Coordinates of C-alpha atoms in Angstrom, one line a residue:
M1 CA 38.5 -66.4 -45.4
D2 CA 40.1 -65.8 -41.9
W3 CA 43.3 -66.0 -40.4
G4 CA 42.6 -69.1 -38.0
T5 CA 41.5 -71.2 -41.0
D6 CA 44.0 -70.2 -43.6
L7 CA 47.1 -68.9 -41.6
W8 CA 46.8 -71.7 -39.0
D9 CA 50.7 -72.5 -39.3
Q10 CA 51.8 -68.9 -39.7
Y11 CA 52.3 -67.4 -36.2
D12 CA 55.5 -65.8 -36.9
V13 CA 54.1 -64.1 -40.0
I14 CA 51.2 -62.7 -38.1
D15 CA 53.3 -61.6 -35.3
K16 CA 55.4 -59.4 -37.9
H17 CA 52.2 -58.1 -39.7
T18 CA 50.2 -57.2 -36.6
Q19 CA 53.6 -55.4 -35.2
S20 CA 53.7 -53.7 -38.7
G21 CA 50.2 -52.3 -38.1
L22 CA 51.0 -50.9 -34.8
D23 CA 54.2 -49.1 -36.2
L24 CA 52.0 -47.6 -39.0
V25 CA 49.7 -45.9 -36.3
E26 CA 52.7 -44.6 -34.5
R27 CA 54.3 -43.2 -37.8
Y28 CA 50.8 -41.7 -38.4
I29 CA 50.8 -39.8 -35.2
K30 CA 54.0 -38.5 -35.5
F31 CA 53.2 -37.2 -39.0
V32 CA 50.2 -35.3 -37.6
K33 CA 52.4 -34.0 -34.5
E34 CA 54.8 -32.5 -37.2
R35 CA 51.8 -31.1 -39.1
T36 CA 50.4 -29.5 -36.0
E37 CA 54.1 -27.9 -35.5
I38 CA 54.2 -26.5 -38.6
E39 CA 50.5 -25.1 -38.4
Q40 CA 51.4 -23.5 -34.7
N41 CA 54.7 -22.0 -36.4
Y42 CA 52.8 -20.6 -39.4
A43 CA 50.0 -19.1 -37.1
K44 CA 52.8 -17.7 -35.0
Q45 CA 54.7 -16.2 -37.8
L46 CA 51.6 -14.7 -39.4
R47 CA 50.6 -13.2 -36.1
N48 CA 54.1 -11.8 -35.9
L49 CA 53.7 -10.2 -39.4
T50 CA 50.3 -8.6 -38.6
K51 CA 51.9 -7.1 -35.6
K52 CA 54.6 -5.6 -37.4
Y53 CA 52.8 -3.9 -40.0
T54 CA 49.7 -2.5 -37.7
K55 CA 49.9 1.0 -37.3
R56 CA 50.0 2.4 -33.8
G57 CA 50.2 6.1 -32.7
S58 CA 48.3 9.3 -33.4
K59 CA 50.0 9.8 -36.8
D60 CA 49.2 6.2 -37.7
E61 CA 45.5 6.9 -36.6
Q62 CA 45.4 9.7 -38.7
D63 CA 46.6 8.0 -41.8
C64 CA 43.9 5.1 -41.3
K65 CA 41.2 7.7 -42.0
F66 CA 42.1 7.2 -45.8
S67 CA 40.3 4.1 -47.3
N68 CA 43.6 2.8 -48.6
H69 CA 45.4 2.9 -45.0
A70 CA 42.2 1.3 -43.3
S71 CA 41.8 -1.3 -45.8
F72 CA 45.1 -2.5 -45.0
Q73 CA 44.5 -2.6 -41.4
E74 CA 41.4 -4.5 -42.1
I75 CA 43.4 -6.9 -44.2
L76 CA 46.0 -7.3 -41.6
N77 CA 43.1 -8.1 -39.2
E78 CA 41.6 -10.7 -41.4
L79 CA 45.2 -12.2 -41.6
N80 CA 45.1 -12.2 -37.7
D81 CA 41.9 -14.3 -37.7
Y82 CA 43.1 -16.6 -40.4
A83 CA 46.1 -17.1 -38.4
G84 CA 43.6 -18.0 -35.5
Q85 CA 42.1 -20.6 -37.6
R86 CA 45.6 -22.3 -38.5
E87 CA 45.9 -22.4 -34.6
L88 CA 42.5 -24.0 -34.0
I89 CA 43.6 -26.6 -36.8
A90 CA 46.6 -27.6 -34.9
E91 CA 44.7 -27.8 -31.7
N92 CA 42.0 -30.0 -33.0
M93 CA 44.3 -32.4 -34.7
M94 CA 46.5 -32.9 -31.7
T95 CA 43.3 -33.4 -29.5
G96 CA 41.4 -35.2 -32.1
I97 CA 44.0 -37.5 -33.7
C98 CA 47.3 -37.6 -31.7
V99 CA 45.7 -38.0 -28.3
D100 CA 42.9 -40.1 -29.1
L101 CA 45.0 -42.5 -31.4
T102 CA 47.6 -42.7 -28.8
K103 CA 45.5 -43.9 -26.0
Y104 CA 43.9 -46.4 -28.9
L105 CA 47.6 -47.5 -29.9
Q106 CA 48.3 -48.5 -26.2
D107 CA 45.1 -50.2 -25.8
I108 CA 45.8 -52.1 -28.9
K109 CA 49.1 -53.0 -28.2
Q110 CA 48.0 -54.7 -24.6
E111 CA 45.1 -56.4 -26.7
R112 CA 47.9 -58.0 -29.2
K113 CA 50.3 -58.8 -26.5
T114 CA 47.4 -60.7 -24.7
H115 CA 46.3 -62.9 -27.8
L116 CA 50.0 -63.6 -28.7
S117 CA 50.7 -64.8 -25.3
E118 CA 47.7 -67.0 -25.4
A119 CA 48.9 -68.4 -28.5
K120 CA 52.3 -69.0 -27.1
K121 CA 50.9 -70.6 -24.0
A122 CA 48.7 -73.2 -26.1
Q123 CA 51.8 -73.9 -28.3
Q124 CA 54.0 -74.7 -25.4
T125 CA 51.2 -77.0 -23.8
L126 CA 50.8 -78.9 -26.9
E127 CA 54.6 -79.0 -27.4
S128 CA 55.0 -80.3 -23.7
S129 CA 52.2 -82.8 -24.3
F130 CA 54.0 -84.2 -27.3
K131 CA 57.4 -84.6 -25.4
H132 CA 55.3 -86.7 -23.1
L133 CA 54.2 -88.9 -25.8
E134 CA 57.6 -89.3 -27.2
S135 CA 58.9 -90.3 -23.9
I136 CA 56.1 -92.9 -23.4
K137 CA 56.6 -94.3 -26.8
K138 CA 60.6 -94.6 -26.4
R139 CA 59.7 -96.8 -23.3
F140 CA 57.1 -98.7 -24.8
A141 CA 59.9 -99.6 -27.7
K142 CA 62.3 -100.1 -24.7
E143 CA 59.9 -102.6 -23.0
W144 CA 59.0 -104.3 -26.2
A145 CA 62.6 -105.0 -27.1
E146 CA 63.4 -106.4 -23.7
A147 CA 60.1 -108.7 -23.7
E148 CA 61.3 -110.1 -27.3
K149 CA 64.9 -110.4 -26.0
A150 CA 63.7 -112.3 -22.7
T151 CA 61.2 -114.7 -25.1
Q152 CA 64.2 -115.5 -27.5
Q153 CA 66.3 -116.7 -24.3
A154 CA 63.5 -118.6 -22.9
E155 CA 62.9 -120.5 -26.2
K156 CA 66.6 -121.1 -26.2
T157 CA 66.6 -122.3 -22.6
E158 CA 63.8 -124.8 -23.5
N159 CA 65.6 -126.3 -26.5
D160 CA 69.0 -126.6 -24.4
L161 CA 69.6 -130.2 -23.6
N162 CA 71.7 -129.4 -20.9
A163 CA 69.0 -127.0 -19.3
T164 CA 67.1 -128.2 -16.3
K165 CA 63.5 -127.9 -15.9
L166 CA 63.8 -125.3 -13.1
D167 CA 66.1 -123.2 -15.5
V168 CA 63.5 -123.6 -18.3
E169 CA 60.6 -122.4 -15.9
K170 CA 62.6 -119.5 -14.8
A171 CA 63.4 -118.3 -18.3
K172 CA 59.7 -118.4 -19.2
L173 CA 58.6 -117.0 -16.2
H174 CA 60.9 -113.9 -16.7
A175 CA 59.9 -113.5 -20.6
H176 CA 56.1 -113.8 -19.6
S177 CA 56.9 -110.6 -17.3
R178 CA 58.6 -108.8 -19.9
V179 CA 55.7 -109.6 -22.2
H180 CA 53.4 -107.9 -19.6
T181 CA 55.3 -104.8 -18.9
A182 CA 55.8 -104.4 -22.7
E183 CA 51.9 -104.7 -22.8
E184 CA 51.1 -102.2 -20.2
S185 CA 53.7 -99.6 -22.1
R186 CA 51.9 -100.2 -25.0
N187 CA 48.6 -99.5 -23.2
D188 CA 50.0 -96.4 -21.9
Y189 CA 51.5 -95.2 -25.1
A190 CA 48.1 -95.6 -27.0
A191 CA 46.4 -93.6 -24.6
Q192 CA 48.6 -90.7 -24.4
L193 CA 48.8 -90.8 -28.3
Q194 CA 44.9 -90.7 -28.2
K195 CA 45.2 -87.9 -25.7
Y196 CA 47.9 -86.0 -27.6
N197 CA 45.8 -86.3 -30.8
K198 CA 42.7 -84.7 -29.1
E199 CA 44.7 -82.0 -27.8
Q200 CA 46.6 -81.3 -31.1
N201 CA 43.2 -81.4 -32.9
G202 CA 41.8 -78.7 -30.4
F203 CA 45.0 -76.6 -30.8
Y204 CA 44.6 -76.1 -34.6
Y205 CA 40.8 -76.3 -35.0
S206 CA 39.8 -74.4 -32.0
E207 CA 42.5 -72.7 -29.8
I208 CA 44.5 -71.3 -32.4
L209 CA 41.9 -70.6 -34.5
Q210 CA 40.1 -68.7 -32.2
I211 CA 43.2 -66.7 -31.2
F212 CA 44.0 -65.9 -34.7
N213 CA 40.6 -64.8 -35.7
N214 CA 40.8 -62.5 -32.6
L215 CA 44.1 -61.2 -33.9
Q216 CA 42.5 -60.6 -37.3
D217 CA 39.7 -58.7 -35.8
M218 CA 42.0 -56.5 -33.7
D219 CA 43.9 -55.7 -37.0
E220 CA 40.9 -54.8 -38.9
R221 CA 39.7 -52.6 -36.1
R222 CA 43.1 -50.9 -35.8
I223 CA 42.8 -50.6 -39.9
R224 CA 39.4 -49.0 -39.6
R225 CA 40.3 -46.5 -36.7
L226 CA 43.3 -45.5 -38.7
A227 CA 41.3 -44.8 -41.7
Q228 CA 39.2 -42.5 -39.5
G229 CA 42.0 -40.8 -38.5
Y230 CA 42.9 -40.2 -42.0
C231 CA 39.7 -38.7 -42.8
Q232 CA 39.8 -36.3 -39.6
F233 CA 42.9 -34.9 -41.3
S234 CA 41.0 -33.7 -43.7
D235 CA 37.7 -33.1 -41.8
I236 CA 39.4 -30.8 -39.2
E237 CA 40.6 -28.6 -41.9
K238 CA 37.5 -28.6 -44.1
K239 CA 35.5 -27.5 -40.9
V240 CA 37.4 -23.9 -40.7
L241 CA 37.3 -23.6 -44.6
P242 CA 34.1 -21.7 -44.4
I243 CA 35.6 -19.3 -41.7
I244 CA 38.9 -19.1 -43.6
S245 CA 36.9 -18.4 -46.8
K246 CA 35.3 -15.3 -45.0
C247 CA 38.7 -14.2 -44.0
L248 CA 40.0 -14.4 -47.4
E249 CA 36.5 -12.7 -48.5
G250 CA 37.1 -9.9 -46.2
I251 CA 40.7 -9.2 -47.4
Y252 CA 39.1 -9.1 -50.9
A253 CA 36.4 -6.9 -49.7
A254 CA 38.8 -4.5 -47.8
G255 CA 40.4 -4.0 -51.2
G256 CA 37.1 -3.1 -52.6
K257 CA 36.3 -0.6 -50.2
I258 CA 39.2 1.8 -51.4
D259 CA 37.8 5.2 -52.7
E260 CA 40.5 6.9 -54.2
K261 CA 38.4 10.2 -54.8
Q262 CA 37.0 10.2 -51.3
D263 CA 40.8 9.7 -50.1
S264 CA 41.7 12.9 -51.9
I265 CA 39.0 15.0 -50.6
L266 CA 39.6 13.8 -47.2
F267 CA 43.6 14.8 -47.8
I268 CA 42.2 18.3 -48.9
E269 CA 39.9 18.7 -46.1
Q270 CA 42.8 17.7 -43.5
N271 CA 45.4 19.9 -44.9
K272 CA 43.7 23.1 -46.7
S273 CA 44.9 26.2 -44.9
G274 CA 41.7 28.3 -45.6
F275 CA 44.0 31.2 -47.0
D276 CA 42.9 33.0 -50.2
R277 CA 45.2 32.8 -53.2
P278 CA 47.5 35.9 -53.5
G279 CA 46.3 38.7 -55.5
D280 CA 47.7 40.4 -58.6
V281 CA 50.9 42.3 -58.0
E282 CA 50.3 46.0 -58.2
F283 CA 52.4 48.0 -60.7
E284 CA 54.7 50.2 -59.0
D285 CA 55.7 53.1 -61.2
Y286 CA 59.2 54.5 -60.2
I287 CA 59.1 57.1 -62.9
Q288 CA 57.5 59.2 -60.5
G289 CA 60.7 59.0 -58.4
I290 CA 62.4 61.5 -60.8
K291 CA 60.0 64.4 -60.4
P292 CA 61.2 67.5 -59.0
A293 CA 61.5 67.6 -55.3
T294 CA 58.4 69.6 -54.7
S295 CA 56.4 66.9 -56.0
D296 CA 54.1 65.5 -53.7
S297 CA 55.6 62.0 -54.6
S298 CA 58.3 62.6 -52.6
L299 CA 56.2 62.6 -49.4
N300 CA 54.5 59.3 -50.8
P301 CA 57.4 56.4 -51.0
P302 CA 56.3 53.3 -53.0
K303 CA 54.1 50.9 -51.5
A304 CA 55.8 47.8 -50.1
R305 CA 55.2 44.7 -52.3
G306 CA 52.5 42.6 -51.4
K307 CA 52.7 38.9 -50.2
L308 CA 54.0 36.4 -52.7
W309 CA 53.0 32.7 -52.6
P310 CA 52.8 31.2 -49.4
F311 CA 55.0 28.3 -50.4
S312 CA 57.3 30.3 -51.7
K313 CA 60.7 29.9 -51.0
K314 CA 61.4 33.5 -49.5
N315 CA 58.3 32.9 -47.3
K316 CA 59.2 29.5 -46.0
I317 CA 60.0 29.1 -42.4
S318 CA 62.8 26.4 -41.6
R319 CA 62.0 23.7 -39.3
A320 CA 64.0 24.8 -36.6
E321 CA 62.4 28.3 -36.6
K322 CA 58.9 26.7 -36.6
N323 CA 60.0 24.7 -33.4
M324 CA 60.9 27.7 -31.9
L325 CA 57.4 29.5 -32.5
P326 CA 55.1 29.4 -29.3
A327 CA 52.2 27.0 -30.1
A328 CA 49.1 29.4 -29.0
E329 CA 46.7 27.4 -26.9
D330 CA 43.7 28.4 -28.7
F331 CA 45.6 27.1 -32.0
S332 CA 45.4 30.7 -33.3
H333 CA 48.8 30.2 -35.0
L334 CA 47.2 27.5 -37.4
P335 CA 45.5 28.1 -40.6
P336 CA 41.6 28.7 -40.1
E337 CA 40.5 25.1 -41.3
Q338 CA 43.3 23.5 -39.3
R339 CA 42.4 25.4 -36.3
K340 CA 38.6 24.5 -36.2
K341 CA 39.8 20.8 -36.8
R342 CA 42.3 20.9 -33.5
L343 CA 39.8 22.6 -31.6
Q344 CA 37.2 20.2 -32.3
G345 CA 39.4 17.4 -31.6
K346 CA 40.5 19.0 -28.4
I347 CA 36.9 19.1 -27.3
D348 CA 36.3 15.7 -28.3
E349 CA 38.8 14.6 -26.2
I350 CA 38.0 16.7 -22.9
T351 CA 34.2 15.5 -23.3
K352 CA 35.7 11.7 -23.4
D353 CA 37.8 12.6 -20.4
L354 CA 34.8 14.1 -18.7
H355 CA 32.8 11.0 -19.3
K356 CA 35.2 8.7 -17.6
A357 CA 35.5 11.1 -14.6
Q358 CA 31.8 11.2 -14.2
D359 CA 31.7 7.5 -14.5
Q360 CA 34.3 7.3 -11.9
S361 CA 32.4 9.7 -9.6
D362 CA 29.3 7.6 -10.1
A363 CA 31.1 4.4 -8.7
L364 CA 32.6 6.1 -6.1
E365 CA 29.1 7.6 -4.9
K366 CA 27.5 4.0 -5.0
M367 CA 30.4 2.3 -3.3
K368 CA 30.1 5.1 -0.5
G369 CA 26.4 4.1 -0.2
V370 CA 27.1 0.7 0.1
Y371 CA 29.7 1.3 2.8
E372 CA 27.0 3.4 4.3
Q373 CA 24.7 0.6 4.3
N374 CA 27.2 -2.0 4.9
P375 CA 29.6 -0.6 7.5
Q376 CA 31.6 -4.2 7.6
M377 CA 32.6 -3.7 4.0
G378 CA 34.5 -0.3 4.3
D379 CA 34.6 3.2 5.9
P380 CA 32.6 5.5 3.8
S381 CA 34.7 8.5 5.1
S382 CA 37.7 6.8 3.4
L383 CA 36.2 7.5 0.2
E384 CA 36.0 11.4 0.6
P385 CA 39.7 12.2 -0.8
Q386 CA 39.1 10.4 -3.9
I387 CA 35.3 11.9 -4.3
T388 CA 36.9 15.6 -3.6
E389 CA 39.7 14.7 -6.2
T390 CA 37.2 13.5 -8.9
T391 CA 34.9 16.6 -8.2
N392 CA 37.6 19.0 -8.7
N393 CA 38.8 17.0 -11.8
I394 CA 35.2 17.3 -13.3
G395 CA 34.8 20.9 -12.6
R396 CA 38.3 21.6 -14.3
L397 CA 37.5 19.6 -17.3
R398 CA 34.1 21.5 -17.5
A399 CA 36.0 24.8 -17.4
E400 CA 38.3 23.7 -20.2
L401 CA 35.4 22.2 -22.1
C402 CA 33.7 25.9 -22.0
K403 CA 37.0 27.5 -23.0
Y404 CA 37.7 25.6 -26.2
E405 CA 33.9 25.7 -27.2
T406 CA 34.2 29.5 -27.1
W407 CA 37.4 29.4 -29.1
L408 CA 35.6 27.1 -31.6
S409 CA 32.7 29.7 -31.9
E410 CA 34.9 32.4 -32.6
A411 CA 36.9 30.1 -35.4
V412 CA 33.7 29.1 -37.0
G413 CA 32.4 32.5 -37.0
G414 CA 28.7 32.0 -36.3
E415 CA 28.5 29.2 -39.0
E416 CA 25.9 26.7 -39.0
S417 CA 28.6 24.1 -38.1
L418 CA 28.7 25.3 -34.5
S419 CA 25.0 24.4 -33.7
P420 CA 25.7 20.5 -33.6
V421 CA 28.7 21.1 -31.7
T422 CA 27.0 23.4 -29.1
I423 CA 24.1 20.9 -28.9
N424 CA 26.3 17.8 -28.7
N425 CA 28.3 19.5 -25.9
N426 CA 25.1 20.8 -24.1
S427 CA 23.9 17.3 -24.0
Q428 CA 27.1 16.1 -22.6
N429 CA 27.2 18.8 -20.0
S430 CA 23.6 17.8 -19.1
A431 CA 24.6 14.2 -18.6
V432 CA 27.8 15.2 -16.7
T433 CA 26.1 17.9 -14.5
A434 CA 23.3 15.3 -13.5
D435 CA 23.1 15.1 -9.6
P436 CA 25.3 12.3 -8.4
S437 CA 22.8 11.2 -5.5
Q438 CA 20.3 10.4 -8.0
N439 CA 22.6 7.5 -9.4
I440 CA 23.2 5.9 -6.3
Y441 CA 21.9 2.5 -5.9
T442 CA 20.5 1.5 -2.7
E443 CA 20.9 -2.3 -3.0
F444 CA 23.9 -4.0 -3.9
D445 CA 25.3 -7.6 -3.5
D446 CA 27.8 -8.5 -0.9
D447 CA 30.0 -9.3 -3.7
F448 CA 30.2 -5.8 -5.1
D449 CA 34.0 -5.7 -5.1
D450 CA 34.1 -8.6 -7.4
I451 CA 32.1 -7.2 -10.4
E452 CA 34.2 -7.0 -13.8
A453 CA 33.1 -4.3 -16.0
P454 CA 32.9 -5.4 -19.8
V455 CA 35.2 -3.9 -22.2
G456 CA 33.0 -4.4 -25.1
Q457 CA 30.2 -6.3 -26.9
C458 CA 30.4 -8.7 -29.8
T459 CA 28.2 -11.1 -31.8
A460 CA 28.8 -14.7 -32.4
L461 CA 29.4 -15.1 -36.2
Y462 CA 29.4 -18.8 -36.0
T463 CA 28.4 -21.9 -33.3
F464 CA 31.2 -22.8 -31.1
E465 CA 31.4 -26.2 -28.9
G466 CA 33.9 -25.5 -26.0
N467 CA 34.8 -29.0 -25.1
S468 CA 38.3 -28.3 -23.7
E469 CA 38.9 -26.8 -20.0
G470 CA 38.1 -22.9 -19.7
T471 CA 36.1 -22.5 -23.0
I472 CA 32.4 -22.2 -23.3
S473 CA 29.9 -23.1 -26.2
I474 CA 28.3 -20.2 -28.0
T475 CA 25.7 -20.1 -30.7
E476 CA 25.4 -18.2 -34.1
G477 CA 23.9 -14.6 -33.6
E478 CA 24.3 -14.7 -29.7
L479 CA 25.2 -11.3 -28.3
L480 CA 28.1 -11.6 -25.8
S481 CA 29.9 -9.4 -23.4
I482 CA 34.0 -9.1 -23.6
M483 CA 35.4 -9.5 -20.3
E484 CA 39.2 -9.9 -21.6
A485 CA 40.2 -8.7 -25.2
D486 CA 42.3 -11.1 -27.4
K487 CA 46.2 -10.6 -26.0
G488 CA 47.7 -12.0 -29.3
D489 CA 46.9 -15.7 -28.8
G490 CA 43.5 -16.1 -30.6
W491 CA 41.3 -16.4 -27.7
M492 CA 39.2 -14.0 -26.0
R493 CA 36.9 -14.2 -22.5
V494 CA 33.3 -13.4 -23.1
L495 CA 30.3 -13.5 -20.8
R496 CA 26.9 -14.8 -21.8
A497 CA 23.6 -13.7 -21.2
N498 CA 23.1 -16.7 -18.7
G499 CA 26.1 -15.8 -16.6
E500 CA 28.1 -18.6 -18.1
E501 CA 31.8 -17.2 -18.8
G502 CA 34.9 -18.6 -20.7
Y503 CA 37.2 -18.4 -23.7
I504 CA 36.4 -18.6 -27.3
P505 CA 38.2 -18.1 -30.5
S506 CA 38.5 -14.3 -31.4
A507 CA 37.7 -15.2 -35.1
Y508 CA 34.2 -16.6 -34.1
V509 CA 32.9 -13.2 -33.3
K510 CA 32.0 -9.8 -34.7
F511 CA 32.9 -7.0 -32.6
A512 CA 29.8 -4.1 -32.0
S513 CA 30.9 -1.0 -33.5

């Protein structure tokens, strides 16, 4: 069954039906757009939520050492990745459904307009032919009536006794002329009728059949393409479900990582003072005070009362008084355990700064070497003030490091825990005291100033096809260099081993520890 055969006389119905199909495509496009807006707003709210509850600052970092605090931060990170997947759904729906269907809709609208225009034109041609046929038919009817009238007049004249022979001949000649004209009109009418029937047959059995069948094919293609759009609506979300499931599994795993016993131990280690518990209070015998004055007891007054509980009300120091106490640089004002922790933390901090300063010194020396080999790139002497400043900074940091190591050694009191600290610091010192001249490269590209150092490393968890502008494709398990971290939009810029650089979703990678 087809439209051309069964709906040959339903032009208006076909017109309305095909327009209804196009309207449905437009409605679906609007529906998907509104869905993408919901996804984008949802992702934005999730990101704002995670940002609101993410801990920052030194105190928060200290809290995150506890497993229950750290697990909550992992949940926030997983939720942030989950938000990135919702954004990816919105983006893929917009590009894969809305944009493609909108372009397809414009093409099919033009195709429908062309088919309907062809049908209208064929219909108008047939109607014009029929009007011409009616005109010739009327002319034939008129000529035949005139011929009959002239024939009757000729017979009447011939039967009239008063009519002359000339009048009879004239009437017969007129009647013959009229009959001849009527015969010509009849032949024209017959020819036009035959032509019209042929055009009408071609219109209904060929032209309109083909046009309506083309419209049927167009509508079926429209339905098939819309069905694909319906399936895409589901497939786009199904493709990211594995990643979403991993985010949810990560949230569940974060809850399973909590170790309440370890958190208690960590809390104890962080806050124990190291003081011994107070001893027994000595008995003070005041009876001795009533002995004679000559007694030796008068020369030995009672001993002062020993130290009470360290957290007793009498021994507590108000917050204002505590703030007024000067903090010693060697943290000697702190309990033993806390002092060791603060000193070790200070050593780690100085060591980190020392590495940075050494890296900066190495970079300046390399740049100086480049300038010396390529004077057109810059003046080597212009770097001397920076090199001198960096060298002085390195010396100052080394002195501070040595000072805090000495204090830590005193605080530890020769314990075995000192050895790893000394070993680490010696190794660090050996690293930072290396001769900078040994690290000067003798060959550099002319584009040295354009070199951008990676901010970290990561491994691709999934394969990603970078189809849009600015993105790149990655494969699962690939090691990548992070050139620009995620700024909260769910994307990060990375560098592949082959030198290709671009943006990828942050949720597709695992950061190197």
